[in-house]
mmCIF file of C-alpha atoms in Angstrom:
data_model
loop_
_atom_site.group_PDB
_atom_site.id
_atom_site.type_symbol
_atom_site.label_atom_id
_atom_site.label_comp_id
_atom_site.label_asym_id
_atom_site.label_seq_id
_atom_site.Cartn_x
_atom_site.Cartn_y
_atom_site.Cartn_z
ATOM 1 C CA UNK A 1 44.656 91.975 279.746
ATOM 2 C CA UNK A 2 47.579 94.247 278.594
ATOM 3 C CA UNK A 3 50.736 94.290 281.596
ATOM 4 C CA UNK A 4 49.682 97.918 282.215
ATOM 5 C CA UNK A 5 46.488 96.295 283.781
ATOM 6 C CA UNK A 6 48.118 93.620 284.979
ATOM 7 C CA UNK A 7 49.702 95.321 287.485
ATOM 8 C CA UNK A 8 46.069 97.792 288.084
ATOM 9 C CA UNK A 9 43.983 94.663 288.893
ATOM 10 C CA UNK A 10 46.624 92.902 291.456
ATOM 11 C CA UNK A 11 47.287 96.098 292.812
ATOM 12 C CA UNK A 12 43.148 96.525 292.306
ATOM 13 C CA UNK A 13 41.865 93.567 293.549
ATOM 14 C CA UNK A 14 44.999 91.074 295.286
ATOM 15 C CA UNK A 15 47.106 93.864 296.470
ATOM 16 C CA UNK A 16 49.978 93.201 295.152
ATOM 17 C CA UNK A 17 52.668 96.108 293.662
ATOM 18 C CA UNK A 18 56.033 94.829 291.584
ATOM 19 C CA UNK A 19 59.152 96.276 291.592
ATOM 20 C CA UNK A 20 60.939 97.191 288.177
ATOM 21 C CA UNK A 21 63.055 93.904 288.573
ATOM 22 C CA UNK A 22 59.847 91.735 288.621
ATOM 23 C CA UNK A 23 58.020 93.699 286.722
ATOM 24 C CA UNK A 24 60.372 92.426 283.745
ATOM 25 C CA UNK A 25 61.741 89.115 284.904
ATOM 26 C CA UNK A 26 57.339 88.370 284.013
ATOM 27 C CA UNK A 27 57.901 90.272 280.826
ATOM 28 C CA UNK A 28 60.713 88.172 279.518
ATOM 29 C CA UNK A 29 58.825 84.899 280.890
ATOM 30 C CA UNK A 30 55.916 85.752 278.764
ATOM 31 C CA UNK A 31 57.914 86.654 275.838
ATOM 32 C CA UNK A 32 60.261 83.049 276.085
ATOM 33 C CA UNK A 33 57.322 81.202 276.745
ATOM 34 C CA UNK A 34 55.313 82.575 274.113
ATOM 35 C CA UNK A 35 58.983 81.708 271.383
ATOM 36 C CA UNK A 36 59.063 78.529 273.143
ATOM 37 C CA UNK A 37 55.572 77.467 272.321
ATOM 38 C CA UNK A 38 55.915 78.303 268.668
ATOM 39 C CA UNK A 39 58.121 74.761 268.491
ATOM 40 C CA UNK A 40 57.271 72.711 271.707
ATOM 41 C CA UNK A 41 53.786 72.752 273.160
ATOM 42 C CA UNK A 42 53.445 74.267 276.615
ATOM 43 C CA UNK A 43 50.170 75.919 276.748
ATOM 44 C CA UNK A 44 46.978 76.793 274.096
ATOM 45 C CA UNK A 45 47.805 80.419 275.367
ATOM 46 C CA UNK A 46 49.173 82.365 272.138
ATOM 47 C CA UNK A 47 48.879 86.367 273.187
ATOM 48 C CA UNK A 48 50.563 88.060 275.093
ATOM 49 C CA UNK A 49 47.436 89.241 276.848
ATOM 50 C CA UNK A 50 46.466 85.999 277.566
ATOM 51 C CA UNK A 51 49.235 84.904 279.332
ATOM 52 C CA UNK A 52 49.123 88.080 281.543
ATOM 53 C CA UNK A 53 45.844 87.672 282.957
ATOM 54 C CA UNK A 54 45.010 83.421 281.938
ATOM 55 C CA UNK A 55 48.316 82.171 283.290
ATOM 56 C CA UNK A 56 50.180 85.067 285.312
ATOM 57 C CA UNK A 57 47.012 87.202 287.048
ATOM 58 C CA UNK A 58 44.958 83.391 287.152
ATOM 59 C CA UNK A 59 48.434 82.004 289.554
ATOM 60 C CA UNK A 60 48.678 84.876 291.344
ATOM 61 C CA UNK A 61 44.825 84.936 292.858
ATOM 62 C CA UNK A 62 46.011 82.454 295.655
ATOM 63 C CA UNK A 63 47.343 85.069 297.478
ATOM 64 C CA UNK A 64 42.791 84.847 298.101
ATOM 65 C CA UNK A 65 43.639 82.292 300.753
ATOM 66 C CA UNK A 66 47.600 82.155 301.281
ATOM 67 C CA UNK A 67 50.514 84.843 302.405
ATOM 68 C CA UNK A 68 52.960 84.087 300.773
ATOM 69 C CA UNK A 69 55.843 87.790 302.167
ATOM 70 C CA UNK A 70 57.394 85.127 304.709
ATOM 71 C CA UNK A 71 59.014 81.795 304.340
ATOM 72 C CA UNK A 72 57.670 78.395 303.083
ATOM 73 C CA UNK A 73 57.775 75.482 301.298
ATOM 74 C CA UNK A 74 56.214 75.505 298.112
ATOM 75 C CA UNK A 75 55.639 72.173 295.744
ATOM 76 C CA UNK A 76 53.733 72.893 293.320
ATOM 77 C CA UNK A 77 52.815 69.388 291.749
ATOM 78 C CA UNK A 78 51.776 69.305 287.209
ATOM 79 C CA UNK A 79 53.144 72.838 287.271
ATOM 80 C CA UNK A 80 53.057 72.933 283.532
ATOM 81 C CA UNK A 81 55.343 75.876 282.234
ATOM 82 C CA UNK A 82 55.484 77.344 285.643
ATOM 83 C CA UNK A 83 51.627 78.234 286.629
ATOM 84 C CA UNK A 84 51.302 79.907 289.626
ATOM 85 C CA UNK A 85 54.596 78.011 290.904
ATOM 86 C CA UNK A 86 57.516 79.793 288.970
ATOM 87 C CA UNK A 87 55.064 82.788 289.244
ATOM 88 C CA UNK A 88 55.252 82.821 292.992
ATOM 89 C CA UNK A 89 58.991 83.083 293.260
ATOM 90 C CA UNK A 90 58.886 85.433 291.086
ATOM 91 C CA UNK A 91 56.632 87.832 292.942
ATOM 92 C CA UNK A 92 57.445 86.284 296.348
ATOM 93 C CA UNK A 93 61.220 86.458 296.773
ATOM 94 C CA UNK A 94 60.831 84.864 300.957
ATOM 95 C CA UNK A 95 59.338 81.728 299.607
ATOM 96 C CA UNK A 96 61.163 78.278 298.315
ATOM 97 C CA UNK A 97 59.262 76.958 295.390
ATOM 98 C CA UNK A 98 60.119 72.951 294.340
ATOM 99 C CA UNK A 99 57.886 72.602 290.815
ATOM 100 C CA UNK A 100 57.016 69.430 289.735
ATOM 101 C CA UNK A 101 56.125 67.953 286.102
ATOM 102 C CA UNK A 102 56.513 64.207 285.125
ATOM 103 C CA UNK A 103 56.293 65.489 281.471
ATOM 104 C CA UNK A 104 61.075 66.174 280.897
ATOM 105 C CA UNK A 105 60.546 68.554 278.125
ATOM 106 C CA UNK A 106 58.234 71.240 280.368
ATOM 107 C CA UNK A 107 60.986 70.348 283.473
ATOM 108 C CA UNK A 108 63.739 71.565 279.892
ATOM 109 C CA UNK A 109 62.208 74.769 279.412
ATOM 110 C CA UNK A 110 61.270 76.137 283.658
ATOM 111 C CA UNK A 111 65.669 75.312 283.393
ATOM 112 C CA UNK A 112 65.844 77.777 280.447
ATOM 113 C CA UNK A 113 64.199 79.990 282.308
ATOM 114 C CA UNK A 114 64.652 79.839 285.597
ATOM 115 C CA UNK A 115 68.282 80.564 284.320
ATOM 116 C CA UNK A 116 67.257 82.749 282.309
ATOM 117 C CA UNK A 117 65.659 85.136 284.664
ATOM 118 C CA UNK A 118 68.736 83.868 286.927
ATOM 119 C CA UNK A 119 65.357 83.757 290.135
ATOM 120 C CA UNK A 120 67.744 81.762 293.401
ATOM 121 C CA UNK A 121 64.111 80.416 295.052
ATOM 122 C CA UNK A 122 63.231 77.467 292.749
ATOM 123 C CA UNK A 123 63.834 74.151 291.315
ATOM 124 C CA UNK A 124 62.934 71.832 289.091
ATOM 125 C CA UNK A 125 62.089 68.455 289.828
ATOM 126 C CA UNK A 126 61.279 65.635 286.955
ATOM 127 C CA UNK A 127 58.518 62.854 289.186
ATOM 128 C CA UNK A 128 55.358 61.933 289.522
ATOM 129 C CA UNK A 129 54.070 62.773 292.946
ATOM 130 C CA UNK A 130 53.104 59.814 294.071
ATOM 131 C CA UNK A 131 56.568 58.692 293.559
ATOM 132 C CA UNK A 132 58.123 61.644 295.813
ATOM 133 C CA UNK A 133 55.252 61.079 298.338
ATOM 134 C CA UNK A 134 57.245 58.185 298.985
ATOM 135 C CA UNK A 135 60.637 60.175 298.957
ATOM 136 C CA UNK A 136 59.502 63.753 301.059
ATOM 137 C CA UNK A 137 57.638 63.433 303.488
ATOM 138 C CA UNK A 138 56.268 65.848 305.355
ATOM 139 C CA UNK A 139 58.570 68.231 303.515
ATOM 140 C CA UNK A 140 56.483 70.733 302.490
ATOM 141 C CA UNK A 141 54.154 73.848 304.252
ATOM 142 C CA UNK A 142 51.892 74.317 301.242
ATOM 143 C CA UNK A 143 51.419 72.053 298.035
ATOM 144 C CA UNK A 144 49.904 74.009 295.127
ATOM 145 C CA UNK A 145 48.230 72.963 291.849
ATOM 146 C CA UNK A 146 46.358 74.119 288.852
ATOM 147 C CA UNK A 147 44.092 72.111 286.593
ATOM 148 C CA UNK A 148 46.247 69.327 287.179
ATOM 149 C CA UNK A 149 44.168 66.349 288.364
ATOM 150 C CA UNK A 150 40.580 64.768 289.954
ATOM 151 C CA UNK A 151 40.479 66.215 293.799
ATOM 152 C CA UNK A 152 40.719 63.420 295.419
ATOM 153 C CA UNK A 153 43.720 61.972 293.535
ATOM 154 C CA UNK A 154 44.880 65.247 293.773
ATOM 155 C CA UNK A 155 44.797 64.769 297.894
ATOM 156 C CA UNK A 156 45.858 61.346 298.746
ATOM 157 C CA UNK A 157 48.965 61.791 296.615
ATOM 158 C CA UNK A 158 50.099 65.251 297.188
ATOM 159 C CA UNK A 159 49.181 64.722 301.402
ATOM 160 C CA UNK A 160 51.904 62.514 302.693
ATOM 161 C CA UNK A 161 54.503 65.162 300.951
ATOM 162 C CA UNK A 162 52.902 68.006 303.733
ATOM 163 C CA UNK A 163 54.136 69.167 307.038
ATOM 164 C CA UNK A 164 50.949 68.505 309.900
ATOM 165 C CA UNK A 165 48.276 71.694 309.583
ATOM 166 C CA UNK A 166 50.328 72.228 306.003
ATOM 167 C CA UNK A 167 47.659 72.781 303.390
ATOM 168 C CA UNK A 168 46.395 72.106 299.491
ATOM 169 C CA UNK A 169 45.508 74.134 297.784
ATOM 170 C CA UNK A 170 44.030 73.195 294.495
ATOM 171 C CA UNK A 171 42.997 75.710 291.842
ATOM 172 C CA UNK A 172 40.133 74.694 290.077
ATOM 173 C CA UNK A 173 36.955 75.555 287.436
ATOM 174 C CA UNK A 174 34.228 74.237 289.116
ATOM 175 C CA UNK A 175 34.681 71.498 291.963
ATOM 176 C CA UNK A 176 30.503 70.868 293.743
ATOM 177 C CA UNK A 177 31.458 67.086 291.872
ATOM 178 C CA UNK A 178 35.254 66.908 292.737
ATOM 179 C CA UNK A 179 34.485 67.658 296.645
ATOM 180 C CA UNK A 180 31.556 64.869 297.252
ATOM 181 C CA UNK A 181 33.710 62.749 295.604
ATOM 182 C CA UNK A 182 36.527 63.659 298.070
ATOM 183 C CA UNK A 183 34.447 62.736 301.537
ATOM 184 C CA UNK A 184 35.800 59.444 301.377
ATOM 185 C CA UNK A 185 39.770 59.927 300.995
ATOM 186 C CA UNK A 186 39.644 63.358 303.207
ATOM 187 C CA UNK A 187 37.916 60.859 306.583
ATOM 188 C CA UNK A 188 40.682 58.636 305.740
ATOM 189 C CA UNK A 189 43.851 60.980 305.348
ATOM 190 C CA UNK A 190 43.039 63.269 307.972
ATOM 191 C CA UNK A 191 42.389 66.029 306.126
ATOM 192 C CA UNK A 192 39.538 69.151 305.727
ATOM 193 C CA UNK A 193 38.920 71.257 304.118
ATOM 194 C CA UNK A 194 39.426 74.416 305.280
ATOM 195 C CA UNK A 195 38.695 76.948 303.257
ATOM 196 C CA UNK A 196 37.189 77.801 299.700
ATOM 197 C CA UNK A 197 37.659 80.948 297.491
ATOM 198 C CA UNK A 198 35.457 81.499 294.379
ATOM 199 C CA UNK A 199 35.708 84.570 291.770
ATOM 200 C CA UNK A 200 35.990 85.148 288.694
ATOM 201 C CA UNK A 201 38.281 86.122 286.188
ATOM 202 C CA UNK A 202 38.529 90.175 284.835
ATOM 203 C CA UNK A 203 37.396 90.915 281.416
ATOM 204 C CA UNK A 204 35.146 87.688 281.601
ATOM 205 C CA UNK A 205 37.407 85.571 281.526
ATOM 206 C CA UNK A 206 35.916 82.799 283.573
ATOM 207 C CA UNK A 207 34.912 81.194 287.133
ATOM 208 C CA UNK A 208 37.329 79.962 289.473
ATOM 209 C CA UNK A 209 37.832 78.469 292.682
ATOM 210 C CA UNK A 210 40.694 77.579 295.158
ATOM 211 C CA UNK A 211 40.140 75.447 297.678
ATOM 212 C CA UNK A 212 43.213 74.806 300.532
ATOM 213 C CA UNK A 213 42.624 71.772 302.949
ATOM 214 C CA UNK A 214 44.539 70.881 305.922
ATOM 215 C CA UNK A 215 46.524 68.469 307.189
ATOM 216 C CA UNK A 216 45.539 67.462 311.176
ATOM 217 C CA UNK A 217 47.078 64.446 311.661
ATOM 218 C CA UNK A 218 50.466 62.125 310.229
ATOM 219 C CA UNK A 219 49.343 60.546 307.098
ATOM 220 C CA UNK A 220 49.184 56.949 307.147
ATOM 221 C CA UNK A 221 51.622 54.837 305.968
ATOM 222 C CA UNK A 222 49.410 53.218 303.539
ATOM 223 C CA UNK A 223 48.850 56.136 301.709
ATOM 224 C CA UNK A 224 48.958 56.634 299.168
ATOM 225 C CA UNK A 225 48.279 53.667 297.274
ATOM 226 C CA UNK A 226 49.148 52.426 293.736
ATOM 227 C CA UNK A 227 47.760 55.110 291.796
ATOM 228 C CA UNK A 228 45.980 52.428 289.416
ATOM 229 C CA UNK A 229 44.019 51.440 292.593
ATOM 230 C CA UNK A 230 44.165 55.362 293.325
ATOM 231 C CA UNK A 231 42.216 55.343 289.457
ATOM 232 C CA UNK A 232 40.212 51.865 290.171
ATOM 233 C CA UNK A 233 39.561 52.182 293.724
ATOM 234 C CA UNK A 234 38.015 55.041 294.566
ATOM 235 C CA UNK A 235 37.320 55.718 298.838
ATOM 236 C CA UNK A 236 33.711 55.667 299.539
ATOM 237 C CA UNK A 237 32.148 58.377 303.292
ATOM 238 C CA UNK A 238 31.553 55.552 305.682
#
């Protein structure tokens, strides 16, 4: 996907129009990512065309379930090289985005990238989700995550961080088995699947699913459980 096609497709498909300043920031992001990736493994994607399609366009599809044109505090879990979180912060200046990752090499890249494009509505956090869940309880309006962890694990570790009536938005390629295995934790943690968007990326680049899961009440204090317990003992539906 060329830059021109990207701009046309986000306008046509997602009703997003970007200023020249934002276009320049994304271009610098793309170039710096590909250059940095030659010495530090950040992404399997190696070309500008793939970055614009599989990182930038894909990240912006979150607007199918979320209005980003208003002040919101968002946490992006397992952000990696900044997807979707940094792309969202660049394109929507009203939101505040925290980029969370446990890999310090990726945090270092993000800090350099943020400084390079001088973007003010974003910051990085070097930590694990289950640790942060004990520090920043009910702080975020929304939590995003793209292809990071199994859904049941993502729900349990992220829900303590969400405000009541906030939502976890998980971006995944396949979902049926993951949703089924999440039924037990959703019951225990007071969550409900509010919306599922199924769609295809342009240029036959693959199927995508966005799952929006709403937090109905405060998370019980015994969650999240220890990470080893989460892995070994999935909660079953009664």
